[in-house]
Short mmCIF file of C-alpha atoms in Angstrom, two decimals:
data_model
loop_
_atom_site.label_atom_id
_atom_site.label_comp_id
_atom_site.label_asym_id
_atom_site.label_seq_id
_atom_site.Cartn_x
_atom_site.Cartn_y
_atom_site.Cartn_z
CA UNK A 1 -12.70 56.69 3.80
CA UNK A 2 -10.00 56.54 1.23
CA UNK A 3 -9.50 53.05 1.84
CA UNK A 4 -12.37 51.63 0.63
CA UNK A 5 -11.67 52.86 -3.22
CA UNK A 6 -8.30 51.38 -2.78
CA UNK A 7 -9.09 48.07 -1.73
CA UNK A 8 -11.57 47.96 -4.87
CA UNK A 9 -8.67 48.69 -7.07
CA UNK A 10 -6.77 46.22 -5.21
CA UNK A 11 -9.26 43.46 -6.14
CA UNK A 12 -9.87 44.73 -9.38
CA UNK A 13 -5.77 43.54 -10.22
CA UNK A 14 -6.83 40.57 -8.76
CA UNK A 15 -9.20 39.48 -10.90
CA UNK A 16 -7.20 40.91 -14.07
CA UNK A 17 -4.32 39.14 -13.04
CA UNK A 18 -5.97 35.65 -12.35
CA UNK A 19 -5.69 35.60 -9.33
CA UNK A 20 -9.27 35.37 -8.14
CA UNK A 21 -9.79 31.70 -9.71
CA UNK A 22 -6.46 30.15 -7.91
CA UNK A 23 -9.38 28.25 -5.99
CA UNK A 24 -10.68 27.11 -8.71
CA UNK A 25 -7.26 25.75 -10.25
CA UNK A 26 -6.62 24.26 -6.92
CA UNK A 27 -9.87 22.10 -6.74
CA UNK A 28 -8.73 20.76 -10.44
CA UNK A 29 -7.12 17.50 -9.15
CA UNK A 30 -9.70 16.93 -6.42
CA UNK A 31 -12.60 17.08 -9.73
CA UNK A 32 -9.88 14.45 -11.69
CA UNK A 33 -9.71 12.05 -8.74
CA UNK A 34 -13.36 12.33 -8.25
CA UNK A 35 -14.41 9.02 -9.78
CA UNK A 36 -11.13 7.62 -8.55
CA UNK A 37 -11.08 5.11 -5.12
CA UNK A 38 -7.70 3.57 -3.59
CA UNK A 39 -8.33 0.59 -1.98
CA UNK A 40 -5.35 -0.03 0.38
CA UNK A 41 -4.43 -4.30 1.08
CA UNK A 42 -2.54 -4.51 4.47
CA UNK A 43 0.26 -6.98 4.98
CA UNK A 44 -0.01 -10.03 8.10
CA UNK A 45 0.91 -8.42 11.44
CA UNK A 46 -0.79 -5.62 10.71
CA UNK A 47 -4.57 -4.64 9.84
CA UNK A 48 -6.36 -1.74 7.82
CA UNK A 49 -5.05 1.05 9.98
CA UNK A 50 -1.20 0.79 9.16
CA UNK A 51 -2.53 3.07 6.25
CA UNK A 52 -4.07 6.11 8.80
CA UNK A 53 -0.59 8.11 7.24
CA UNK A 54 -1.48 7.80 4.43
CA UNK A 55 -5.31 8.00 3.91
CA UNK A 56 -5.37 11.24 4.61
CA UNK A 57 -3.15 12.62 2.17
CA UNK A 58 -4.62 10.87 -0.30
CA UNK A 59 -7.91 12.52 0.46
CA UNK A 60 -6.85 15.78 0.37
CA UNK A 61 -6.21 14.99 -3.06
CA UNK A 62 -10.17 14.22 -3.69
CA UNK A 63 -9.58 10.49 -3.81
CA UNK A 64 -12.03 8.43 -1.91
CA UNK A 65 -10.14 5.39 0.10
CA UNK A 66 -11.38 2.30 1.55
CA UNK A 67 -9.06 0.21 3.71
CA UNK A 68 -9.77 -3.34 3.62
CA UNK A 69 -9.72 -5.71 6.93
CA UNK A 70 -8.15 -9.21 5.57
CA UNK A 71 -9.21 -11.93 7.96
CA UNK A 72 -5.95 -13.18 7.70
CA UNK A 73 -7.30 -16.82 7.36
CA UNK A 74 -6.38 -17.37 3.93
CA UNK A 75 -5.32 -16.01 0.63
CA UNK A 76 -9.20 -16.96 -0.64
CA UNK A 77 -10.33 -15.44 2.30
CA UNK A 78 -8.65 -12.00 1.68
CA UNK A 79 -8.98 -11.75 -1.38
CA UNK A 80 -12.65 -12.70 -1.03
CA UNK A 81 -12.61 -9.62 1.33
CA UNK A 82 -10.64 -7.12 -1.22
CA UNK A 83 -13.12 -8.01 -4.23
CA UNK A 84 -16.12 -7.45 -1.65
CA UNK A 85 -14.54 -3.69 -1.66
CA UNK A 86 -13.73 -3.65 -4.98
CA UNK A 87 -17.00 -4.39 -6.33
CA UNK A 88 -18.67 -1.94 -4.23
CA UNK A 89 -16.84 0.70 -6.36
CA UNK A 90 -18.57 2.79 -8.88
CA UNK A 91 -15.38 4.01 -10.57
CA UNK A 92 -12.09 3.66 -11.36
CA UNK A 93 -9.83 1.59 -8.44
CA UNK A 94 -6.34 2.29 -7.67
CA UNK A 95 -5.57 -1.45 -5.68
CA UNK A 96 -2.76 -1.13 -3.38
CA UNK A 97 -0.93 -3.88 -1.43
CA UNK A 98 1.90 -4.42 1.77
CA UNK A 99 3.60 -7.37 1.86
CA UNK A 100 1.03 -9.89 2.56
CA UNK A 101 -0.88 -8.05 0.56
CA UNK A 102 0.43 -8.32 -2.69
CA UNK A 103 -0.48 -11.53 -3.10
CA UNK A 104 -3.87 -10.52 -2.25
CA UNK A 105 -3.81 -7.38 -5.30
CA UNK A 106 -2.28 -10.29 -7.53
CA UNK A 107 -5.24 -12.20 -7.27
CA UNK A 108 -7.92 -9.82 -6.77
CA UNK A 109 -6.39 -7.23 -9.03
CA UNK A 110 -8.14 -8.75 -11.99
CA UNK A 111 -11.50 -6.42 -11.86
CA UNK A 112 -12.07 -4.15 -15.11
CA UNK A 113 -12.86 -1.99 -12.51
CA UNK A 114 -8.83 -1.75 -11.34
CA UNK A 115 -7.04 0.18 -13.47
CA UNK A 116 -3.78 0.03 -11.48
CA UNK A 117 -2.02 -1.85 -8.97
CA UNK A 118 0.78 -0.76 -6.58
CA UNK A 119 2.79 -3.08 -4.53
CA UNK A 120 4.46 -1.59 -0.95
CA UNK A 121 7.22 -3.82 -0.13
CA UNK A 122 5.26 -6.43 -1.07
CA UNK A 123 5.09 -9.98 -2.54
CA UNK A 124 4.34 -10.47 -6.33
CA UNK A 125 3.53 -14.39 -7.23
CA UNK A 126 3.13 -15.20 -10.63
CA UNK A 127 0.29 -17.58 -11.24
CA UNK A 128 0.93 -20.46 -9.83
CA UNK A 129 3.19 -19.66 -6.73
CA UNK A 130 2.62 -19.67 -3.25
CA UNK A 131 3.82 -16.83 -1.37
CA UNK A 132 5.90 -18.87 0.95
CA UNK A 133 8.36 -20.17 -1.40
CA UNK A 134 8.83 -16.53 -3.26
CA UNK A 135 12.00 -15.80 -1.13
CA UNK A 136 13.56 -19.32 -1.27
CA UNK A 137 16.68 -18.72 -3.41
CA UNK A 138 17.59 -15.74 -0.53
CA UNK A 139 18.16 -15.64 3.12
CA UNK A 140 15.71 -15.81 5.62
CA UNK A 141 14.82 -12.58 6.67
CA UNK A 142 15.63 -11.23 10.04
CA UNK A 143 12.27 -10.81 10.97
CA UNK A 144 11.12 -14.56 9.39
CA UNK A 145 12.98 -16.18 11.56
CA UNK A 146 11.52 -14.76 14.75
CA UNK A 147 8.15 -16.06 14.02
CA UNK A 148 5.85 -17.83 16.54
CA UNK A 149 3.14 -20.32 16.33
CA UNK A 150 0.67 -20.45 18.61
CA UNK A 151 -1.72 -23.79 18.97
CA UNK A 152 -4.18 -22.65 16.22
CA UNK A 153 -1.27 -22.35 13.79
CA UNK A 154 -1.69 -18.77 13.37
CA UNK A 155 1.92 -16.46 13.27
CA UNK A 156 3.11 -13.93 15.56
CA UNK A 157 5.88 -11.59 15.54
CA UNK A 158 7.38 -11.11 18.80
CA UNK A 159 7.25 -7.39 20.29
CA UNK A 160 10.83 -7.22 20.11
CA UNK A 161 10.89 -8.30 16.66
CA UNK A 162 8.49 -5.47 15.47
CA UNK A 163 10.52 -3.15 17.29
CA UNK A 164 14.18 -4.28 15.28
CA UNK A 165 12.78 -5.93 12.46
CA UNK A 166 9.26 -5.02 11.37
CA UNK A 167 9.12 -1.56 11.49
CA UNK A 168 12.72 -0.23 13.17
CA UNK A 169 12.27 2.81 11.76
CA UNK A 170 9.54 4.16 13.98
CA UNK A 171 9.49 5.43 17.30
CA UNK A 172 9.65 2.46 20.31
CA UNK A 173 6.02 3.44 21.67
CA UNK A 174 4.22 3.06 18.07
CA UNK A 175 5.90 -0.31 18.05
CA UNK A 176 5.00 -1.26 21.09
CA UNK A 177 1.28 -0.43 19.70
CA UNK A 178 2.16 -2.09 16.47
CA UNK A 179 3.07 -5.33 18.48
CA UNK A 180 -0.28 -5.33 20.48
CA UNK A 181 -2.37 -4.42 18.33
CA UNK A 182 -0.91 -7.21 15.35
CA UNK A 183 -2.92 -9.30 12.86
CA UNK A 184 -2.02 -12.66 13.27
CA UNK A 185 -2.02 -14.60 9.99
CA UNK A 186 -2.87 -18.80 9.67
CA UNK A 187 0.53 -20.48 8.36
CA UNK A 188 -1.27 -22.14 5.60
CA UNK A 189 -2.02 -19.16 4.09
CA UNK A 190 1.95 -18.83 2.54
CA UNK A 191 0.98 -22.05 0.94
CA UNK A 192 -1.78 -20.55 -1.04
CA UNK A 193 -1.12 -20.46 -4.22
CA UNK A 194 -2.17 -17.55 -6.26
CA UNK A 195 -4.12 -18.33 -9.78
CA UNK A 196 -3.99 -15.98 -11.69
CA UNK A 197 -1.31 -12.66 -11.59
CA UNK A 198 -3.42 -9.41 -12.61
CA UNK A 199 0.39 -7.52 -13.20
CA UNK A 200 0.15 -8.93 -16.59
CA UNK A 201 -2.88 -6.95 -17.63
CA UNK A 202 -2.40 -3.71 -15.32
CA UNK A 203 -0.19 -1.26 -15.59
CA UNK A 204 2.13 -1.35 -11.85
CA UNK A 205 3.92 0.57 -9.79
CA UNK A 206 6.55 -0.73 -7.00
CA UNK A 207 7.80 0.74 -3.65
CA UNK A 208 11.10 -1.25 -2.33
CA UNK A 209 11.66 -0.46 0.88
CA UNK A 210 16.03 -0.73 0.70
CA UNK A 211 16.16 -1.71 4.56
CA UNK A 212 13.67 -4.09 4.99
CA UNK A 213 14.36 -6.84 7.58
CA UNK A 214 11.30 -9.23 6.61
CA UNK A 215 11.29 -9.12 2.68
CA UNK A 216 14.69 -8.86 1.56
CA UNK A 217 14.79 -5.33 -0.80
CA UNK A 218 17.21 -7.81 -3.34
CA UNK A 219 13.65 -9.61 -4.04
CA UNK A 220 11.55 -6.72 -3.99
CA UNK A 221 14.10 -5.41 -6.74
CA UNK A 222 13.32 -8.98 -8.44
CA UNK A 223 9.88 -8.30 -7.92
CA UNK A 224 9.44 -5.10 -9.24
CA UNK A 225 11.70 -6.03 -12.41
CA UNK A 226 9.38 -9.19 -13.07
CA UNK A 227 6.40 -7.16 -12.98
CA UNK A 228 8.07 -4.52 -14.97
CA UNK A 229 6.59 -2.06 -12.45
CA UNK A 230 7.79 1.50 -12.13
CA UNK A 231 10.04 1.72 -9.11
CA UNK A 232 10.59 3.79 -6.31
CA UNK A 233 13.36 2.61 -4.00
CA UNK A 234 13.05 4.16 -0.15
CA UNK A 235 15.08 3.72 2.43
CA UNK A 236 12.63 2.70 4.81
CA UNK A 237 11.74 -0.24 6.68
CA UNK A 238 9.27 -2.49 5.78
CA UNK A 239 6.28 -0.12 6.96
CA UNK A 240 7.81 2.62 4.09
CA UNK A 241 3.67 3.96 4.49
CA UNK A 242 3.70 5.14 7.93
CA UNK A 243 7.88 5.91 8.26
CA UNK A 244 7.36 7.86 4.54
CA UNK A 245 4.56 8.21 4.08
CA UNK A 246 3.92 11.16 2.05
CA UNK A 247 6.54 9.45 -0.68
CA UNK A 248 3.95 6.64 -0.17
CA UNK A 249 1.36 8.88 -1.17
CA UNK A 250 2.81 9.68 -3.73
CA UNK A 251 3.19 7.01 -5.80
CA UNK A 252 -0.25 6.34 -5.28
CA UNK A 253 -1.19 9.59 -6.89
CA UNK A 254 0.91 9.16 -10.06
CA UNK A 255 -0.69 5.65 -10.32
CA UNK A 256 -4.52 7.45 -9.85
CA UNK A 257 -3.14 10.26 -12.32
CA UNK A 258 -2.62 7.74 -15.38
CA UNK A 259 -5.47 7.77 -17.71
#
């Protein structure tokens, strides 16, 4: 029977000490990100699930997340499909791209509703450029130069190639996945050119991923620089969201945290 007064006085401390509301504290960021969606841009070869490591953690935090589909078909065509997502927002957007899909933030990133972008190893045109030509003053990728056509025009990457170039950081069967399971893109689509480059008005944040084998991390670097983005450098290939991806998350959450 003696137990029951001291468990009283046990909560009793509790609550003098504080320690009763810890719940409370710890539902603080999930109430801040409440009016706050990340819209996640994948990259070609890939399609809205390369982010499944990352959505979660993101809405643990209380941040809703929407991962857009690109068609692939063209950069109209995405970003037609990112601003479809975008506008269905009520709040603030957090617009994230991969590779392919920076161009497709750089464009679409224009909203009032967008109040930050953040580019994953990704391409970052200025107005006026085509994504094709961004890497022309390095070496051709690795990766780049295992790409296939098939009669349509639309690019593969070989299985092998996602295995050593696309995502080498990963284990063999998730590549093997990755391969099958790819998003073609249409060729033309590098030739897009991009016409307007929503970087200038938002603030930025950039993830170079230091072993990439399909953008070279020396033009990420450039990227980031031009953009005057605040870096994170991993040493990841370039799927840095599903080999790191809570340092992925992470830099998403810093970008959703600035008011």
């Amino acid at each position: 029977m003696s137990s029951i007064p001291f468990k009283a006085s046990l909560l009793a401390a509790a609550i003098a000490s504080g320690a009763a509301f810890a719940p409370v504290h710890a539902a603080a960021p999930a109430q801040q990100n409440a009016d706050t969606t990340v819209v996640l841009v994948h990259g070609a070869f890939a399609d809205g699930s390369s982010w499944d490591k990352v959505i979660p953690l993101l809405q643990a935090k209380g941040l809703k997340v929407v991962a857009v589909q690109n068609p692939l078909t063209s950069l109209a065509d995405d970003v037609a499909a990112a601003q479809r997502v975008i506008d269905a927002q009520t709040g603030r957007v957090i617009l994230v791209g991969h590779s392919w899909g920076g161009t497709v933030i750089t464009q679409a990133g224009t909203s009032d509703k967008v109040k930050a972008l953040v580019y994953v190893a990704a391409f970052a045109p200025s107005e006026g450029e085509a994504s094709g030509e961004l890497g022309k003053d390095y070496p051709t990728p690795p990766g780049i130069a295992t790409l296939t056509a098939d009669a349509a025009g639309f690019l593969y990457l070989p299985a092998e190639s996602v295995r050593v170039n696309f995502a080498q950081d990963l284990p063999a069967a998730q590549t093997r996945l990755m391969a099958a399971t790819q998003g073609p893109i249409h060729g033309k689509a590098f030739a897009d050119k991009t016409t307007v480059a929503a970087w200038k008005n938002k603030p930025s944040y950039y993830i170079v991923a230091g072993k990439d084998r399909m953008i070279a991390p020396e033009l990420q670097q450039a990227f980031a620089k031009k953009i005057n983005a605040t870096t994170t450098v991993l040493q990841t290939s370039h799927v840095p969201m599903l080999s790191q991806p809570k340092q992925v998350a992470e830099v998403i959450l810093a970008a959703a945290a600035k008011r």
